[in-house]
Amino acid sequence: MYGAVAAVKDMSLTVRRGEFLTILGPSGSGKTTALMLLAGFVVPTEGDILIAGKSVAAVPSYRRDQGIVFQSYALFPHLTVRRNLEFPLAMRGMNAAERATRIDGMLERVQLKDLGGRMPSQLSGGQQQRVALARALIADPPILLLDEPLSALDRNLREQMQGEIKSLHREFGKTTVCVTHDQEEALTLSDRIVVMRAGRIEQTDTPEALYDRPATRFVANFLGEANILENPGFEVESDAAPQSGSVAMIRPERISIAVPTAPKRANAEQCQSVTGILDDMIYCGPLRKYHVRVGSSVLIVREHVASGQQTFRPGDEVRLHWLRSDVRFVAV
Ligand SMILES: Nc1ncnc2c1ncn2[C@@H]1O[C@H](COP(=O)(O)OP(=O)(O)O)[C@@H](O)[C@H]1O
Ligand SMILES: [Mg+2]
């Protein structure tokens, strides 16, 4: 609780040893608060936090054995890279010779070998990010906590650092909790993802399961794109029985698009097929997105661009097909 605001409510979560767990949610959903509770910077008003079976809710952050990377990196601006890395080792009472060896090894590992004497202000965003990661890992804590670690980086660098974080996780095997609002980052990095909404956990699962079988409309929309077929103006056929309080959903890449006169497909028996009018085509590099008006709804279709493939123009009549088994039901 921050005053009258409960930033995180009814949160019950078990992090497995060695896993990479991501807390994903929109801005203001309570992700940072959840991480700060885990880190010991915020004391829970109610409830408990256990590490390896022992309660740590009342243990201050600096007495816990964990590495933290803050969104802003929080490097010590008046200390060189080497001194930044030395800090957690000195805190743990390691002697100077051993500290130097550790720092050399870590600088090498994160490709900053020649930059140990620089001040943080003399580094690029990606280099600062590497120093922050190195500082979190250097004392070899069993737990690593990351708050939006890549959000300050541009796209290419972000992808490169995603790979870097993944390989550090494989190599060091730290139990890692990462907070992000970036769905792609969560899907790429995580063993499991916790989706948060307004201070509560909406769903926890593996990236594949969350994407393929979202439990709620919120998760379906937050992780990727979704066609929610609520009163679509045509009957939705499905293999699964619809449950009350749920709506049908299909992912845009599960729908295929063709001219209305196209021959019947081999698996036509298992498909639903509808006709519609193309509203819009959006070119996005490796794929095309079509907006197709069917009944009273507009369906999004996503297709990979193959050479020589038929394209459609706004106003064209088109036929859409999808497998009935690809229709999901999500709680509203
Ligand atoms: N120190 C604070 N005092 C009062 N309210 C706060 C404080 N920190 C966060 N909040 C509120 O708690 C909620 C969750 O915030 P936060 O955990 O930072 O979300 P996220 O990291 O998902 O963006 C928000 O409504 C935010 O305004
Ligand atoms: Mg935050």
XYZ file of C-alpha atoms and ligand atoms in Angstrom:
360
model
C 0.000 0.000 0.000
C 1.186 3.484 -0.858
C -1.105 5.502 1.457
C -4.564 4.513 0.253
C -3.297 2.971 -2.997
C -2.916 -0.794 -3.094
C -0.388 -1.067 -5.924
C -0.306 -4.876 -5.694
C -3.209 -7.019 -4.424
C -3.644 -10.745 -3.744
C -0.399 -11.612 -5.387
C 0.649 -15.202 -4.924
C 3.601 -16.340 -6.924
C 6.270 -19.019 -6.729
C 9.507 -18.439 -8.593
C 11.348 -21.667 -9.376
C 15.043 -22.037 -8.783
C 17.023 -21.093 -11.881
C 14.064 -19.963 -13.965
C 13.680 -16.749 -15.906
C 10.353 -15.305 -14.856
C 8.978 -12.123 -16.381
C 6.335 -9.875 -14.885
C 4.545 -8.316 -17.856
C 1.840 -5.671 -17.797
C 0.877 -2.184 -18.888
C 2.257 0.891 -17.200
C 0.834 1.327 -13.690
C -0.168 -2.340 -13.297
C 2.120 -2.812 -10.282
C 5.148 -4.477 -11.859
C 7.815 -2.269 -10.288
C 6.058 -2.470 -6.922
C 6.052 -6.276 -7.139
C 9.769 -6.252 -7.948
C 10.576 -3.753 -5.182
C 8.707 -6.029 -2.744
C 10.894 -8.921 -3.895
C 13.975 -6.709 -3.637
C 13.188 -5.501 -0.137
C 12.847 -1.816 -0.990
C 9.137 -1.918 -0.216
C 7.813 -3.753 2.845
C 4.480 -5.528 2.241
C 1.517 -4.224 4.258
C 0.209 -7.791 4.371
C 1.571 -11.169 3.413
C 5.041 -12.640 3.324
C 7.960 -13.238 0.994
C 10.068 -16.364 1.320
C 13.415 -17.194 -0.237
C 14.382 -20.864 -0.006
C 11.684 -21.322 2.630
C 12.769 -18.445 4.897
C 10.751 -15.286 5.393
C 12.605 -12.202 4.186
C 9.745 -9.666 4.202
C 11.428 -7.765 7.041
C 15.021 -8.183 5.815
C 16.334 -4.951 4.284
C 17.527 -5.026 0.710
C 21.249 -4.616 1.441
C 21.220 -7.722 3.658
C 19.791 -9.900 0.899
C 21.950 -11.834 -1.509
C 20.632 -10.531 -4.831
C 21.691 -8.516 -7.850
C 19.450 -5.728 -9.121
C 19.373 -3.841 -12.405
C 17.237 -0.728 -12.196
C 15.430 0.779 -15.152
C 17.674 3.836 -14.998
C 20.752 1.577 -14.408
C 21.582 3.613 -11.266
C 25.338 3.401 -11.830
C 27.412 5.472 -9.418
C 28.115 8.508 -11.632
C 31.243 9.604 -9.752
C 32.898 6.169 -9.919
C 34.678 4.507 -12.831
C 33.340 1.292 -14.350
C 35.849 -0.730 -12.303
C 34.837 0.994 -9.082
C 31.172 0.451 -9.871
C 31.856 -3.260 -10.190
C 34.033 -3.258 -7.105
C 31.312 -1.870 -4.875
C 29.272 -5.075 -4.310
C 32.482 -7.053 -3.767
C 33.808 -4.590 -1.191
C 30.404 -4.699 0.546
C 30.903 -8.429 0.953
C 34.412 -7.934 2.402
C 36.378 -9.498 -0.473
C 40.119 -8.712 -0.500
C 41.654 -6.400 -3.119
C 43.472 -9.072 -5.126
C 40.397 -11.252 -5.466
C 38.277 -8.210 -6.340
C 40.649 -7.299 -9.178
C 40.571 -10.830 -10.605
C 36.769 -10.945 -10.479
C 36.432 -7.539 -12.110
C 38.844 -8.456 -14.931
C 36.890 -11.646 -15.633
C 33.543 -9.887 -15.640
C 34.704 -6.983 -17.826
C 35.950 -9.522 -20.327
C 32.675 -11.448 -20.175
C 30.535 -8.385 -20.957
C 32.952 -7.045 -23.596
C 34.061 -3.968 -21.648
C 37.688 -4.984 -21.156
C 39.169 -1.663 -22.245
C 36.573 0.571 -20.640
C 37.231 -0.125 -16.934
C 38.691 3.351 -16.402
C 35.791 5.254 -17.943
C 33.113 7.134 -16.051
C 29.483 6.096 -16.717
C 28.848 9.384 -18.537
C 31.511 8.405 -21.083
C 29.630 5.226 -22.067
C 26.851 4.579 -24.574
C 23.451 3.337 -23.383
C 24.285 -0.241 -24.301
C 27.624 -0.079 -22.481
C 25.982 1.365 -19.361
C 23.465 -1.472 -19.545
C 26.337 -3.987 -19.649
C 27.969 -2.375 -16.610
C 24.675 -2.524 -14.723
C 24.290 -6.226 -15.556
C 27.919 -6.914 -14.680
C 27.520 -5.132 -11.332
C 24.403 -7.168 -10.550
C 26.158 -10.453 -11.369
C 29.672 -9.884 -10.072
C 29.154 -10.970 -6.473
C 27.508 -14.166 -7.778
C 24.161 -13.755 -5.999
C 21.642 -16.575 -6.504
C 18.879 -14.114 -7.446
C 18.803 -11.494 -10.187
C 16.093 -8.799 -10.354
C 15.709 -6.687 -13.492
C 13.359 -3.688 -13.873
C 12.684 -2.825 -17.538
C 16.357 -3.546 -18.262
C 16.212 -2.748 -21.971
C 13.599 -0.022 -22.262
C 16.156 2.780 -22.627
C 17.816 1.180 -25.657
C 16.940 1.535 -29.321
C 15.484 -1.424 -31.173
C 18.607 -3.055 -32.632
C 20.561 -2.720 -29.431
C 17.591 -4.025 -27.469
C 17.534 -7.201 -29.549
C 21.264 -7.644 -29.140
C 21.021 -7.167 -25.356
C 18.098 -9.613 -25.205
C 20.466 -12.198 -26.634
C 23.112 -11.130 -24.141
C 20.758 -11.450 -21.158
C 19.633 -14.856 -22.414
C 23.169 -16.126 -22.716
C 24.117 -14.749 -19.264
C 21.101 -16.584 -17.861
C 22.128 -19.835 -19.542
C 25.695 -19.444 -18.334
C 25.112 -18.335 -14.735
C 21.737 -20.024 -14.111
C 20.522 -17.300 -11.748
C 16.927 -17.319 -10.612
C 15.798 -14.217 -12.485
C 12.732 -12.013 -12.133
C 12.421 -9.429 -14.873
C 9.818 -6.687 -15.214
C 8.768 -5.341 -18.592
C 5.867 -3.803 -20.483
C 7.299 -5.129 -23.763
C 5.504 -8.299 -24.835
C 8.142 -9.280 -27.363
C 10.872 -9.030 -24.741
C 8.805 -11.176 -22.377
C 8.118 -13.811 -25.036
C 11.772 -13.946 -26.077
C 13.440 -14.131 -22.666
C 11.166 -16.008 -20.331
C 10.614 -19.521 -19.082
C 7.352 -18.240 -17.605
C 5.448 -14.976 -17.788
C 3.184 -13.416 -15.169
C 0.683 -11.047 -16.780
C -0.383 -8.282 -14.400
C -3.386 -6.036 -14.646
C -4.336 -3.339 -12.147
C -2.243 -4.789 -9.319
C -3.375 -8.379 -9.772
C -2.046 -11.410 -11.578
C -4.184 -12.099 -14.637
C -2.450 -15.292 -15.810
C 0.857 -17.105 -15.276
C 2.178 -19.533 -17.861
C 4.884 -20.337 -20.389
C 5.174 -17.914 -23.339
C 3.747 -20.534 -25.726
C 0.773 -21.338 -23.533
C -0.043 -17.677 -22.867
C 0.034 -16.847 -26.538
C -1.773 -19.942 -27.731
C -4.264 -20.321 -24.876
C -4.862 -16.945 -23.263
C -7.369 -17.275 -20.424
C -8.812 -13.799 -20.758
C -9.488 -11.186 -23.370
C -6.986 -8.890 -21.653
C -4.169 -11.438 -22.044
C -5.193 -12.198 -25.653
C -4.982 -8.498 -26.520
C -1.884 -7.710 -24.487
C 0.215 -10.587 -25.828
C 0.078 -10.157 -29.563
C -2.892 -9.265 -31.699
C -6.292 -10.918 -31.376
C -9.544 -11.009 -33.312
C -12.216 -11.000 -30.635
C -15.368 -12.398 -32.227
C -18.003 -10.784 -30.041
C -21.315 -10.530 -31.934
C -19.382 -10.710 -35.198
C -22.466 -10.879 -37.408
C -21.812 -14.481 -38.429
C -21.945 -17.780 -36.586
C -18.575 -18.834 -35.214
C -17.925 -22.549 -35.619
C -15.610 -24.187 -33.164
C -14.487 -27.602 -31.972
C -14.556 -26.479 -28.355
C -17.810 -25.802 -26.567
C -18.235 -22.102 -25.771
C -18.426 -21.351 -22.058
C -20.666 -18.724 -20.550
C -18.921 -15.414 -19.937
C -16.432 -16.055 -22.717
C -15.976 -14.879 -26.296
C -14.385 -16.524 -29.300
C -10.918 -15.362 -30.340
C -8.664 -16.168 -33.265
C -5.106 -14.978 -33.922
C -4.560 -12.998 -37.173
C -1.888 -15.406 -38.466
C -4.303 -18.348 -38.140
C -6.558 -16.888 -40.824
C -5.727 -17.333 -44.492
C -6.959 -15.121 -47.267
C -7.798 -16.050 -50.876
C -9.876 -14.919 -53.870
C -13.532 -16.019 -53.533
C -13.194 -18.318 -56.545
C -10.177 -20.203 -55.144
C -10.585 -24.004 -55.261
C -11.667 -25.778 -52.051
C -8.799 -26.554 -49.740
C -7.835 -30.096 -48.830
C -8.781 -29.528 -45.195
C -12.012 -27.661 -45.985
C -13.973 -30.037 -43.721
C -12.106 -28.734 -40.674
C -12.344 -25.071 -41.639
C -14.739 -22.228 -41.287
C -14.911 -20.096 -44.380
C -16.439 -16.623 -44.728
C -16.424 -13.952 -47.409
C -15.719 -10.293 -46.819
C -14.512 -7.060 -48.355
C -10.947 -5.854 -47.939
C -10.878 -2.528 -46.090
C -7.181 -1.963 -45.864
C -3.789 -3.520 -46.495
C -0.821 -2.585 -44.335
C 2.657 -3.481 -45.494
C 4.971 -4.289 -42.559
C 8.196 -5.565 -44.130
C 8.174 -9.339 -43.755
C 4.391 -9.468 -43.472
C 1.182 -7.945 -44.692
C -1.762 -7.110 -42.562
C -5.236 -7.119 -44.058
C -8.333 -5.607 -42.498
C -11.342 -7.475 -43.831
C -14.945 -6.508 -43.199
C -17.009 -9.642 -42.488
C -20.560 -9.334 -41.185
C -20.478 -6.580 -38.585
C -16.810 -6.957 -37.711
C -13.407 -6.213 -39.165
C -11.018 -9.158 -38.974
C -7.263 -8.719 -39.001
C -5.370 -11.221 -41.118
C -1.608 -11.484 -41.019
C 0.297 -13.166 -43.769
C 3.980 -13.596 -44.502
C 5.115 -12.003 -47.708
C 6.194 -14.713 -50.144
C 7.487 -13.778 -53.575
C 4.954 -13.968 -56.368
C 2.117 -14.261 -53.913
C -1.277 -12.799 -54.712
C -1.941 -9.415 -53.139
C -5.319 -7.834 -52.555
C -6.486 -4.255 -52.799
C -9.036 -2.316 -50.780
C -12.530 -3.019 -52.125
C -11.659 -6.563 -53.283
C -13.970 -9.372 -52.308
C -11.980 -12.050 -50.453
C -12.543 -15.389 -48.768
C -11.120 -16.116 -45.327
C -10.551 -19.584 -43.881
C -9.412 -20.810 -40.547
C -9.314 -24.106 -38.731
C -12.164 -24.531 -36.275
C -9.582 -25.958 -33.882
C -7.755 -22.600 -33.907
C -10.698 -20.787 -32.324
C -10.171 -20.107 -28.618
C -12.578 -18.937 -25.948
C -11.412 -16.206 -23.602
C -13.101 -14.844 -20.499
C -14.331 -11.265 -20.875
N 5.605 5.721 -4.142
C 4.331 5.664 -4.556
N 3.351 6.359 -3.924
C 2.049 6.296 -4.344
N 1.632 5.537 -5.370
C 2.550 4.818 -6.041
C 3.948 4.857 -5.686
N 4.623 4.036 -6.540
C 3.695 3.532 -7.387
N 2.462 3.996 -7.088
C 1.212 3.618 -7.770
O 1.090 2.219 -7.733
C 0.608 1.698 -8.957
C 1.590 0.697 -9.545
O 2.809 1.346 -9.858
P 4.074 0.572 -10.409
O 4.337 -0.610 -9.550
O 5.169 1.554 -10.557
O 3.559 0.084 -11.833
P 4.367 -0.367 -13.144
O 5.775 -0.653 -12.774
O 3.613 -1.583 -13.597
O 4.231 0.753 -14.125
C 0.376 2.897 -9.853
O -0.995 3.236 -9.778
C 1.241 3.977 -9.234
O 0.703 5.243 -9.508
Mg 7.646 0.193 -13.584
